[in-house]
């Protein structure tokens, strides 16, 4: 079975049809730049361009970088235009896509669902936490493979700051931190999350997971196993399609 997956990120909107049995894209993904400002209308235009590129006419799963309830209702928008808050994203995208069935899910939850089925979390029991270190920090918490949605651990307070402002990949770039310096911040953040949840496994996702060897060796004193995500940039697309299939 195939469903179209779309990942709305801080820099790009990416999508492709997904083979749900293999957890993989059936064609090379297509990407457009995320508009600035990333308002509901402008993002919906980008989404339409991608879906039209493939001539897709079936169900579509989309990720969103904020809290999403019921596959539709946007509750927060930390790193995109605030006009998203309280929008009915399902109605917005479905209208723009000529009535195609649409489901929307938090981006980290989508990545987590994909990693638990096809990547670093496959067959892992107990508490597993995926953290995406990107423009913000996203989180997906699983207990025996079951997701607790919209956990938003990126906004935990760390030394008086919103954690994602200090430990996201963007913070490393903006402050021009060395990998080692940034790794120490990530370590403090992981220690805080570990104090709260005592997970068996941390999966580190986001674009930075490709460079895991640059920072993971500098992280010490965490009891949980720490591994990079395996699906990397496609986790959101695959997870969005899986979520839509599930709904
Ligand atoms: C948002 C989360 C999102 C994460 C990664 C955070 O700022 O609050 O919902 O998962 O960024 O995009």
CSV table of N, CA, C and O in Angstrom, one decimal, residues 17 74 86 101 129 143 153 176 188 206 212 227:
chain,number,residue,atom,x,y,z
A,17,UNK,N,5.7,9.6,-2.5
A,17,UNK,CA,4.9,8.5,-2.2
A,17,UNK,C,5.7,7.5,-1.3
A,17,UNK,O,6.9,7.4,-1.6
A,74,UNK,N,-4.0,22.7,15.0
A,74,UNK,CA,-2.7,23.2,15.3
A,74,UNK,C,-2.8,24.0,16.6
A,74,UNK,O,-3.6,24.9,16.7
A,86,UNK,N,-4.4,27.5,16.2
A,86,UNK,CA,-5.9,27.3,16.1
A,86,UNK,C,-6.4,27.1,14.7
A,86,UNK,O,-7.7,27.2,14.5
A,101,UNK,N,-8.0,13.2,0.9
A,101,UNK,CA,-8.0,12.9,2.4
A,101,UNK,C,-6.6,13.3,3.0
A,101,UNK,O,-5.6,12.8,2.5
A,129,UNK,N,13.0,7.4,23.6
A,129,UNK,CA,12.8,8.8,23.3
A,129,UNK,C,13.6,9.2,22.1
A,129,UNK,O,14.8,9.1,22.1
A,143,UNK,N,6.5,4.0,24.9
A,143,UNK,CA,6.6,3.0,25.9
A,143,UNK,C,6.1,1.7,25.3
A,143,UNK,O,5.0,1.6,24.9
A,153,UNK,N,9.3,17.9,24.5
A,153,UNK,CA,10.4,18.0,25.4
A,153,UNK,C,11.4,19.0,25.0
A,153,UNK,O,12.3,19.4,25.8
A,176,UNK,N,27.8,29.7,16.5
A,176,UNK,CA,29.1,29.2,16.0
A,176,UNK,C,29.9,28.4,17.0
A,176,UNK,O,31.1,28.6,17.3
A,188,UNK,N,23.8,18.0,28.8
A,188,UNK,CA,23.1,18.5,29.9
A,188,UNK,C,21.6,18.3,29.6
A,188,UNK,O,20.8,18.0,30.5
A,206,UNK,N,16.9,14.2,13.2
A,206,UNK,CA,17.2,15.6,12.5
A,206,UNK,C,18.4,15.4,11.6
A,206,UNK,O,19.1,14.4,11.7
A,212,UNK,N,26.6,12.3,13.5
A,212,UNK,CA,26.6,11.8,14.9
A,212,UNK,C,28.0,11.6,15.4
A,212,UNK,O,28.3,11.8,16.6
A,227,UNK,N,21.8,6.5,20.2
A,227,UNK,CA,22.1,6.1,18.8
A,227,UNK,C,21.5,7.1,17.9
A,227,UNK,O,20.5,7.8,18.2
